[in-house]
Amino acid sequence: MAGVDFAGRVTLHDVAAAAGVSIATASKALNDTGRMSADTRARIRRVAQEMGFRPNVLAKSLTSKRSFTVGLLTNDTYGRFTLPVMAGISEGLIDHGVSVFLCTVEDNPELAKIHVDAMLDKQVDGIIATGKRIDKPLPVDLSKLSVPVVYALTAGPADAVTLLPNDRQGADEAVQHLIAERRQRIVHITGPGAFRVVQERAAAFSEALDRAGLPVSDAAILQGDWSERWGHEAVAMLWSGDAQPDGIFCGNDQIARGVIDALRERGVGVPAQVSVVGFDNWEIVAEQTRPPLTTVDMNLKELGRQAGQALLRLVNGEAVEQGLWKLPCTLVVRGS
Amino acid sequence: MAGVDFAGRVTLHDVAAAAGVSIATASKALNDTGRMSADTRARIRRVAQEMGFRPNVLAKSLTSKRSFTVGLLTNDTYGRFTLPVMAGISEGLIDHGVSVFLCTVEDNPELAKIHVDAMLDKQVDGIIATGKRIDKPLPVDLSKLSVPVVYALTAGPADAVTLLPNDRQGADEAVQHLIAERRQRIVHITGPGAFRVVQERAAAFSEALDRAGLPVSDAAILQGDWSERWGHEAVAMLWSGDAQPDGIFCGNDQIARGVIDALRERGVGVPAQVSVVGFDNWEIVAEQTRPPLTTVDMNLKELGRQAGQALLRLVNGEAVEQGLWKLPCTLVVRGS
DNA sequence: TCCGTTTGAGAAACCGTTTTCTCAAAACAA
DNA sequence: TTGTTTTGAGAAAACGGTTTCTCAAACGGA
């Protein structure tokens, strides 16, 4: 365990007194500004160190107009998506001395407003909005704030910085993997067509088949919901027809789980007869399927980290490319 | 969508000038302190309102010694446990104008120390430590800090306030439910014996059986790991013996899921022949099993809310009962 | 020796609030 | 009318820092 010092009641005033200088000189010594002899600077530093001086960031903020604090707004209470994003944000920002205010707002506009107001009152340098669905905005309008805003995994205005996984590229890798496994009759079992990710992944699916010279047909794309049950149903439908697929790309890991279970129940070998690829790399699902699921990882932690970096640049007034940032996904090959 | 005002560049100084009073008077008018005519107070208030004045909390904190900010430390990046706890904390504290710093520290002592230092530098009023396992501490010692600390779902020192779900009571309800369903031969399939929750739940299991006059035997408690696979294995073991159970209490929902799947594969009817109860109420698992899983909910959001309240009382110097707070679990009856 | 420059450090103002004093004017009592 | 109390409001210090200015002393060149 790392010990943590007794929190600092020691002020700059105390340090200055102990070192026998004015607080102005002490301040400059510790910030490497101003002019003074190397001796004086070193002495003050040493005294500060010995006394365990830790500057009060609040006081600093008052003059610097920077609070080294950002707000994180999320509408996701249970899901698996935002936690890694949040972890990435927090990890990426702490290196710069920036702390993150966590605010969960459900889908409640009043609650969201309260949280945003609280953040602004606390002088956050910027805000990151994050959610569980890339085509739905949070229940609050952040576009007219006086602080910069970055969107991650949630819909933002067109002129904002918005970070998303590259669903097309991820889906493309999944399908290419199936093709590399010499699969000829590949289908896509996915979620509701209203989700943008469904459209993106389906488009990439068709494109990849086309590029490989395989037949492309809308009938190969089965839309349902995001559940295991739908995976079961889809398999039942496919196996009641005349031609069965030998490769299945699923819209998420839960559907894939349902598909794999259904295939096993029918005595269809995975991956011997049919290869299955999922999407999300939700380890708790992907590692428990039999066989373990090959799936696409969205690198959400890295996405969070980059969201933090982007916000920091905006706060510093540096140029940041507006619009959609699509971050690469990674195929995780397991046994399916 | 709720609109959010343009963040406040308006200072108390501006309000005072606009109202033709000193900033001292303005401050007092807005805080309902000091002495002045009702007219003056109302006028200043109106002006402040019209100008959209929002006090700078940082400046306030400087004099009040309260930052209205607490730190939340967690070592859980993916799990399902801390997210609802965090949501509860955030929700419960925002009502008091308190914001929450989120810090994910994995199991990295250096990172943890950096985060704690950052929180102290930002003058947090208190800290909540939360984790995914009630018998493992975070990788940092928080016991000697100058701010109060509350532990939720993680191990803390004996003299601290620590909030946990009441595993015994939850397990008891689960077993009582099985007994009420007229099950006679009940077994407990659970996780690794090193986990305290395993011991607690197992103890409550035996006690409940005993109380009901049913035979108690160590052989009825099967320890494995937390996986679906173990659920399968355990069923295989049980059904290869001579006497099969008619009620199964599982240590978590994933094991229960494995158990239910294994029973279905063997043609054993759930709940016709065997009743199954899980633990966690992880909806994504519990609602997808066939039939949907009856399980124990730990009310984690409420736990988080109470953790926040407890910390607030400590911050205010109010008396708070030290030691373990065991919060009630709720049985959620579904179809198994 | 004299004058201009550099150096080292402190005084003071400032950031946005709160809070304790102080004090003139108004109200009241005699 | 005079003296005392109350009232309303402002001045100023404080919170913990940063930053701009000022200025004496040391230094360098002629």
Tab-separated table of N, CA and C in Angstrom, chain A residues 165-281:
chain	number	residue	atom	x	y	z
A	165	PRO	N	-16.537	4.511	-31.886
A	165	PRO	CA	-15.799	3.396	-32.476
A	165	PRO	C	-16.100	3.360	-33.967
A	166	ASN	N	-15.158	2.887	-34.734
A	166	ASN	CA	-15.378	2.759	-36.169
A	166	ASN	C	-16.110	1.453	-36.446
A	167	ASP	N	-17.412	1.520	-36.425
A	167	ASP	CA	-18.234	0.318	-36.580
A	167	ASP	C	-18.009	-0.362	-37.925
A	168	ARG	N	-17.835	0.461	-38.946
A	168	ARG	CA	-17.641	-0.121	-40.278
A	168	ARG	C	-16.356	-0.938	-40.339
A	169	GLN	N	-15.306	-0.310	-39.859
A	169	GLN	CA	-14.018	-1.009	-39.901
A	169	GLN	C	-14.073	-2.266	-39.039
A	170	GLY	N	-14.697	-2.161	-37.876
A	170	GLY	CA	-14.808	-3.323	-37.000
A	170	GLY	C	-15.587	-4.449	-37.665
A	171	ALA	N	-16.725	-4.082	-38.244
A	171	ALA	CA	-17.549	-5.080	-38.915
A	171	ALA	C	-16.791	-5.671	-40.088
A	172	ASP	N	-16.066	-4.813	-40.783
A	172	ASP	CA	-15.295	-5.277	-41.931
A	172	ASP	C	-14.286	-6.341	-41.508
A	173	GLU	N	-13.594	-6.091	-40.411
A	173	GLU	CA	-12.612	-7.068	-39.936
A	173	GLU	C	-13.282	-8.383	-39.578
A	174	ALA	N	-14.449	-8.262	-38.972
A	174	ALA	CA	-15.167	-9.478	-38.581
A	174	ALA	C	-15.487	-10.319	-39.812
A	175	VAL	N	-16.027	-9.653	-40.833
A	175	VAL	CA	-16.426	-10.394	-42.038
A	175	VAL	C	-15.197	-10.929	-42.764
A	176	GLN	N	-14.153	-10.110	-42.821
A	176	GLN	CA	-12.925	-10.574	-43.470
A	176	GLN	C	-12.382	-11.811	-42.770
A	177	HIS	N	-12.519	-11.835	-41.469
A	177	HIS	CA	-12.072	-13.007	-40.726
A	177	HIS	C	-12.846	-14.243	-41.166
A	178	LEU	N	-14.152	-14.083	-41.304
A	178	LEU	CA	-14.976	-15.215	-41.735
A	178	LEU	C	-14.575	-15.665	-43.141
A	179	ILE	N	-14.303	-14.680	-43.984
A	179	ILE	CA	-13.906	-15.010	-45.356
A	179	ILE	C	-12.562	-15.743	-45.351
A	180	ALA	N	-11.660	-15.261	-44.505
A	180	ALA	CA	-10.348	-15.902	-44.413
A	180	ALA	C	-10.477	-17.344	-43.927
A	181	GLU	N	-11.534	-17.587	-43.187
A	181	GLU	CA	-11.786	-18.957	-42.718
A	181	GLU	C	-12.494	-19.788	-43.793
A	182	ARG	N	-12.535	-19.237	-44.989
A	182	ARG	CA	-13.101	-19.932	-46.168
A	182	ARG	C	-14.601	-20.156	-46.043
A	183	ARG	N	-15.257	-19.235	-45.387
A	183	ARG	CA	-16.711	-19.335	-45.313
A	183	ARG	C	-17.306	-18.726	-46.575
A	184	GLN	N	-18.325	-19.371	-47.115
A	184	GLN	CA	-18.895	-18.950	-48.401
A	184	GLN	C	-20.283	-18.351	-48.233
A	185	ARG	N	-21.031	-18.876	-47.295
A	185	ARG	CA	-22.421	-18.428	-47.133
A	185	ARG	C	-22.531	-17.757	-45.760
A	186	ILE	N	-22.321	-16.451	-45.782
A	186	ILE	CA	-22.243	-15.708	-44.519
A	186	ILE	C	-23.494	-14.873	-44.317
A	187	VAL	N	-24.040	-14.925	-43.104
A	187	VAL	CA	-25.202	-14.082	-42.800
A	187	VAL	C	-24.869	-13.171	-41.622
A	188	HIS	N	-25.702	-12.158	-41.461
A	188	HIS	CA	-25.513	-11.156	-40.407
A	188	HIS	C	-26.777	-11.134	-39.561
A	189	ILE	N	-26.639	-11.519	-38.289
A	189	ILE	CA	-27.789	-11.483	-37.375
A	189	ILE	C	-27.564	-10.319	-36.423
A	190	THR	N	-28.448	-9.334	-36.475
A	190	THR	CA	-28.147	-8.090	-35.766
A	190	THR	C	-29.352	-7.529	-35.040
A	191	GLY	N	-29.196	-6.328	-34.497
A	191	GLY	CA	-30.228	-5.710	-33.671
A	191	GLY	C	-31.238	-4.905	-34.467
A	192	PRO	N	-31.949	-4.012	-33.797
A	192	PRO	CA	-33.017	-3.256	-34.445
A	192	PRO	C	-32.472	-2.261	-35.471
A	193	GLY	N	-33.136	-2.186	-36.618
A	193	GLY	CA	-32.676	-1.326	-37.699
A	193	GLY	C	-32.639	0.145	-37.356
A	194	ALA	N	-33.299	0.534	-36.271
A	194	ALA	CA	-33.327	1.939	-35.895
A	194	ALA	C	-31.980	2.397	-35.321
A	195	PHE	N	-31.180	1.466	-34.879
A	195	PHE	CA	-29.871	1.834	-34.332
A	195	PHE	C	-28.895	2.144	-35.463
A	196	ARG	N	-28.170	3.232	-35.322
A	196	ARG	CA	-27.245	3.556	-36.385
A	196	ARG	C	-26.143	2.508	-36.495
A	197	VAL	N	-25.717	1.979	-35.346
A	197	VAL	CA	-24.661	0.969	-35.430
A	197	VAL	C	-25.113	-0.228	-36.253
A	198	VAL	N	-26.405	-0.531	-36.204
A	198	VAL	CA	-26.904	-1.656	-36.994
A	198	VAL	C	-26.734	-1.362	-38.472
A	199	GLN	N	-27.086	-0.133	-38.855
A	199	GLN	CA	-26.961	0.239	-40.260
A	199	GLN	C	-25.499	0.210	-40.712
A	200	GLU	N	-24.645	0.779	-39.872
A	200	GLU	CA	-23.227	0.850	-40.242
A	200	GLU	C	-22.629	-0.546	-40.399
A	201	ARG	N	-22.914	-1.376	-39.408
A	201	ARG	CA	-22.317	-2.708	-39.445
A	201	ARG	C	-22.872	-3.515	-40.616
A	202	ALA	N	-24.153	-3.320	-40.888
A	202	ALA	CA	-24.764	-4.047	-42.006
A	202	ALA	C	-24.168	-3.584	-43.331
A	203	ALA	N	-23.967	-2.284	-43.464
A	203	ALA	CA	-23.385	-1.755	-44.697
A	203	ALA	C	-21.990	-2.327	-44.905
A	204	ALA	N	-21.194	-2.319	-43.829
A	204	ALA	CA	-19.838	-2.853	-43.937
A	204	ALA	C	-19.874	-4.339	-44.264
A	205	PHE	N	-20.846	-5.025	-43.714
A	205	PHE	CA	-21.017	-6.462	-43.977
A	205	PHE	C	-21.199	-6.712	-45.478
A	206	SER	N	-22.142	-5.977	-46.056
A	206	SER	CA	-22.427	-6.168	-47.478
A	206	SER	C	-21.218	-5.801	-48.334
A	207	GLU	N	-20.602	-4.693	-47.988
A	207	GLU	CA	-19.445	-4.232	-48.754
A	207	GLU	C	-18.328	-5.268	-48.757
A	208	ALA	N	-18.083	-5.812	-47.577
A	208	ALA	CA	-16.986	-6.771	-47.460
A	208	ALA	C	-17.270	-8.014	-48.294
A	209	LEU	N	-18.509	-8.470	-48.277
A	209	LEU	CA	-18.872	-9.626	-49.096
A	209	LEU	C	-18.654	-9.307	-50.568
A	210	ASP	N	-19.148	-8.132	-50.951
A	210	ASP	CA	-19.058	-7.720	-52.340
A	210	ASP	C	-17.600	-7.681	-52.785
A	211	ARG	N	-16.783	-7.087	-51.964
A	211	ARG	CA	-15.368	-6.954	-52.281
A	211	ARG	C	-14.721	-8.327	-52.476
A	212	ALA	N	-15.217	-9.297	-51.729
A	212	ALA	CA	-14.642	-10.637	-51.813
A	212	ALA	C	-15.277	-11.459	-52.937
A	213	GLY	N	-16.168	-10.839	-53.663
A	213	GLY	CA	-16.799	-11.552	-54.769
A	213	GLY	C	-17.890	-12.520	-54.336
A	214	LEU	N	-18.332	-12.398	-53.109
A	214	LEU	CA	-19.410	-13.265	-52.636
A	214	LEU	C	-20.754	-12.609	-52.927
A	215	PRO	N	-21.797	-13.383	-53.079
A	215	PRO	CA	-23.114	-12.805	-53.385
A	215	PRO	C	-23.624	-11.949	-52.228
A	216	VAL	N	-24.218	-10.824	-52.587
A	216	VAL	CA	-24.754	-9.919	-51.575
A	216	VAL	C	-26.262	-9.910	-51.680
A	217	SER	N	-26.920	-10.094	-50.546
A	217	SER	CA	-28.387	-10.100	-50.576
A	217	SER	C	-28.925	-9.550	-49.272
A	218	ASP	N	-29.976	-8.792	-49.377
A	218	ASP	CA	-30.593	-8.249	-48.169
A	218	ASP	C	-31.118	-9.361	-47.270
A	219	ALA	N	-31.414	-10.495	-47.884
A	219	ALA	CA	-31.945	-11.611	-47.109
A	219	ALA	C	-30.906	-12.152	-46.136
A	220	ALA	N	-29.643	-11.803	-46.380
A	220	ALA	CA	-28.579	-12.294	-45.500
A	220	ALA	C	-28.465	-11.465	-44.230
A	221	ILE	N	-29.239	-10.387	-44.154
A	221	ILE	CA	-29.196	-9.534	-42.965
A	221	ILE	C	-30.493	-9.682	-42.188
A	222	LEU	N	-30.387	-10.233	-40.992
A	222	LEU	CA	-31.581	-10.480	-40.175
A	222	LEU	C	-31.603	-9.524	-38.992
A	223	GLN	N	-32.582	-8.632	-38.989
A	223	GLN	CA	-32.679	-7.683	-37.892
A	223	GLN	C	-33.661	-8.166	-36.835
A	224	GLY	N	-33.264	-8.037	-35.583
A	224	GLY	CA	-34.162	-8.409	-34.486
A	224	GLY	C	-33.903	-7.487	-33.319
A	225	ASP	N	-33.771	-8.041	-32.128
A	225	ASP	CA	-33.351	-7.182	-31.031
A	225	ASP	C	-31.992	-7.657	-30.535
A	226	TRP	N	-31.530	-7.078	-29.427
A	226	TRP	CA	-30.152	-7.348	-29.003
A	226	TRP	C	-30.030	-8.576	-28.091
A	227	SER	N	-31.016	-9.433	-28.077
A	227	SER	CA	-31.055	-10.477	-27.047
A	227	SER	C	-30.550	-11.842	-27.507
A	228	GLU	N	-30.241	-12.669	-26.535
A	228	GLU	CA	-29.907	-14.061	-26.813
A	228	GLU	C	-31.072	-14.759	-27.485
A	229	ARG	N	-32.244	-14.457	-26.986
A	229	ARG	CA	-33.448	-15.078	-27.537
A	229	ARG	C	-33.502	-14.916	-29.057
A	230	TRP	N	-33.208	-13.701	-29.500
A	230	TRP	CA	-33.231	-13.426	-30.939
A	230	TRP	C	-32.173	-14.268	-31.661
A	231	GLY	N	-31.044	-14.493	-31.027
A	231	GLY	CA	-30.043	-15.371	-31.629
A	231	GLY	C	-30.601	-16.771	-31.844
A	232	HIS	N	-31.285	-17.254	-30.821
A	232	HIS	CA	-31.928	-18.564	-30.954
A	232	HIS	C	-32.933	-18.584	-32.102
A	233	GLU	N	-33.800	-17.584	-32.088
A	233	GLU	CA	-34.861	-17.524	-33.104
A	233	GLU	C	-34.291	-17.482	-34.511
A	234	ALA	N	-33.257	-16.644	-34.668
A	234	ALA	CA	-32.681	-16.472	-35.997
A	234	ALA	C	-32.114	-17.797	-36.495
A	235	VAL	N	-31.460	-18.523	-35.613
A	235	VAL	CA	-30.923	-19.824	-36.014
A	235	VAL	C	-32.068	-20.768	-36.396
A	236	ALA	N	-33.124	-20.731	-35.604
A	236	ALA	CA	-34.268	-21.585	-35.915
A	236	ALA	C	-34.803	-21.275	-37.307
A	237	MET	N	-34.912	-19.994	-37.618
A	237	MET	CA	-35.395	-19.590	-38.933
A	237	MET	C	-34.472	-20.098	-40.037
A	238	LEU	N	-33.187	-19.862	-39.839
A	238	LEU	CA	-32.222	-20.218	-40.879
A	238	LEU	C	-32.189	-21.725	-41.111
A	239	TRP	N	-32.261	-22.456	-40.020
A	239	TRP	CA	-32.124	-23.906	-40.175
A	239	TRP	C	-33.444	-24.598	-40.571
A	240	SER	N	-34.505	-23.813	-40.662
A	240	SER	CA	-35.749	-24.400	-41.162
A	240	SER	C	-35.858	-24.180	-42.671
A	241	GLY	N	-34.998	-23.329	-43.230
A	241	GLY	CA	-34.987	-23.106	-44.683
A	241	GLY	C	-34.188	-24.198	-45.380
A	242	ASP	N	-33.863	-23.948	-46.664
A	242	ASP	CA	-33.179	-25.005	-47.400
A	242	ASP	C	-31.651	-24.872	-47.369
A	243	ALA	N	-31.135	-23.638	-47.440
A	243	ALA	CA	-29.671	-23.493	-47.441
A	243	ALA	C	-29.198	-22.870	-46.129
A	244	GLN	N	-28.287	-23.541	-45.435
A	244	GLN	CA	-27.790	-23.001	-44.163
A	244	GLN	C	-26.462	-22.275	-44.369
A	245	PRO	N	-26.245	-21.217	-43.573
A	245	PRO	CA	-24.983	-20.488	-43.658
A	245	PRO	C	-23.844	-21.304	-43.035
A	246	ASP	N	-22.615	-20.930	-43.394
A	246	ASP	CA	-21.463	-21.538	-42.731
A	246	ASP	C	-20.651	-20.487	-41.977
A	247	GLY	N	-21.137	-19.250	-42.018
A	247	GLY	CA	-20.492	-18.178	-41.255
A	247	GLY	C	-21.540	-17.209	-40.768
A	248	ILE	N	-21.451	-16.814	-39.495
A	248	ILE	CA	-22.449	-15.887	-38.954
A	248	ILE	C	-21.740	-14.736	-38.249
A	249	PHE	N	-22.045	-13.527	-38.699
A	249	PHE	CA	-21.539	-12.327	-38.032
A	249	PHE	C	-22.687	-11.738	-37.228
A	250	CYS	N	-22.512	-11.668	-35.906
A	250	CYS	CA	-23.599	-11.203	-35.056
A	250	CYS	C	-23.402	-9.747	-34.649
A	251	GLY	N	-24.503	-9.047	-34.472
A	251	GLY	CA	-24.467	-7.617	-34.164
A	251	GLY	C	-23.960	-7.312	-32.772
A	252	ASN	N	-24.083	-8.258	-31.861
A	252	ASN	CA	-23.431	-8.093	-30.557
A	252	ASN	C	-23.170	-9.463	-29.938
A	253	ASP	N	-22.522	-9.447	-28.805
A	253	ASP	CA	-22.083	-10.710	-28.211
A	253	ASP	C	-23.247	-11.512	-27.645
A	254	GLN	N	-24.291	-10.814	-27.229
A	254	GLN	CA	-25.415	-11.548	-26.668
A	254	GLN	C	-26.136	-12.345	-27.741
A	255	ILE	N	-26.334	-11.718	-28.873
A	255	ILE	CA	-26.935	-12.456	-29.986
A	255	ILE	C	-26.043	-13.644	-30.338
A	256	ALA	N	-24.737	-13.387	-30.376
A	256	ALA	CA	-23.792	-14.452	-30.727
A	256	ALA	C	-23.900	-15.603	-29.734
A	257	ARG	N	-24.058	-15.234	-28.489
A	257	ARG	CA	-24.207	-16.253	-27.461
A	257	ARG	C	-25.437	-17.117	-27.735
A	258	GLY	N	-26.545	-16.458	-28.066
A	258	GLY	CA	-27.769	-17.187	-28.384
A	258	GLY	C	-27.569	-18.085	-29.599
A	259	VAL	N	-26.868	-17.539	-30.578
A	259	VAL	CA	-26.631	-18.300	-31.807
A	259	VAL	C	-25.802	-19.550	-31.508
A	260	ILE	N	-24.728	-19.362	-30.757
A	260	ILE	CA	-23.851	-20.504	-30.451
A	260	ILE	C	-24.606	-21.566	-29.654
A	261	ASP	N	-25.376	-21.126	-28.678
A	261	ASP	CA	-26.150	-22.079	-27.878
A	261	ASP	C	-27.138	-22.837	-28.770
A	262	ALA	N	-27.800	-22.095	-29.635
A	262	ALA	CA	-28.802	-22.725	-30.509
A	262	ALA	C	-28.144	-23.728	-31.443
A	263	LEU	N	-26.981	-23.373	-31.954
A	263	LEU	CA	-26.286	-24.292	-32.860
A	263	LEU	C	-25.887	-25.556	-32.122
A	264	ARG	N	-25.392	-25.386	-30.901
A	264	ARG	CA	-24.994	-26.564	-30.141
A	264	ARG	C	-26.194	-27.474	-29.888
A	265	GLU	N	-27.314	-26.829	-29.549
A	265	GLU	CA	-28.516	-27.610	-29.289
A	265	GLU	C	-28.949	-28.395	-30.526
A	266	ARG	N	-28.644	-27.868	-31.694
A	266	ARG	CA	-28.981	-28.568	-32.946
A	266	ARG	C	-27.895	-29.540	-33.390
A	267	GLY	N	-26.817	-29.576	-32.644
A	267	GLY	CA	-25.735	-30.469	-33.026
A	267	GLY	C	-24.880	-29.951	-34.168
A	268	VAL	N	-24.934	-28.637	-34.391
A	268	VAL	CA	-24.105	-28.041	-35.443
A	268	VAL	C	-22.770	-27.620	-34.825
A	269	GLY	N	-21.660	-28.048	-35.389
A	269	GLY	CA	-20.350	-27.786	-34.795
A	269	GLY	C	-19.854	-26.362	-35.011
A	270	VAL	N	-19.430	-25.742	-33.936
A	270	VAL	CA	-18.807	-24.416	-34.004
A	270	VAL	C	-17.393	-24.566	-33.472
A	271	PRO	N	-16.361	-24.244	-34.221
A	271	PRO	CA	-16.395	-23.646	-35.551
A	271	PRO	C	-16.310	-24.657	-36.685
A	272	ALA	N	-16.425	-25.952	-36.396
A	272	ALA	CA	-16.218	-26.949	-37.450
A	272	ALA	C	-17.131	-26.707	-38.655
A	273	GLN	N	-18.446	-26.595	-38.384
A	273	GLN	CA	-19.363	-26.407	-39.502
A	273	GLN	C	-19.704	-24.935	-39.747
A	274	VAL	N	-19.824	-24.197	-38.671
A	274	VAL	CA	-20.197	-22.782	-38.788
A	274	VAL	C	-19.263	-21.942	-37.920
A	275	SER	N	-18.735	-20.864	-38.499
A	275	SER	CA	-17.950	-19.918	-37.699
A	275	SER	C	-18.845	-18.778	-37.240
A	276	VAL	N	-18.615	-18.333	-36.016
A	276	VAL	CA	-19.430	-17.241	-35.473
A	276	VAL	C	-18.511	-16.128	-34.965
A	277	VAL	N	-18.862	-14.891	-35.304
A	277	VAL	CA	-18.132	-13.737	-34.785
A	277	VAL	C	-19.130	-12.788	-34.134
A	278	GLY	N	-18.787	-12.258	-32.977
A	278	GLY	CA	-19.663	-11.322	-32.278
A	278	GLY	C	-19.173	-9.894	-32.396
A	279	PHE	N	-19.720	-9.025	-31.564
A	279	PHE	CA	-19.317	-7.625	-31.565
A	279	PHE	C	-19.491	-7.087	-30.146
A	280	ASP	N	-18.475	-6.476	-29.615
A	280	ASP	CA	-18.443	-5.796	-28.306
A	280	ASP	C	-17.288	-6.287	-27.439
A	281	ASN	N	-16.939	-7.562	-27.601
A	281	ASN	CA	-15.966	-8.179	-26.703
A	281	ASN	C	-16.326	-7.916	-25.247
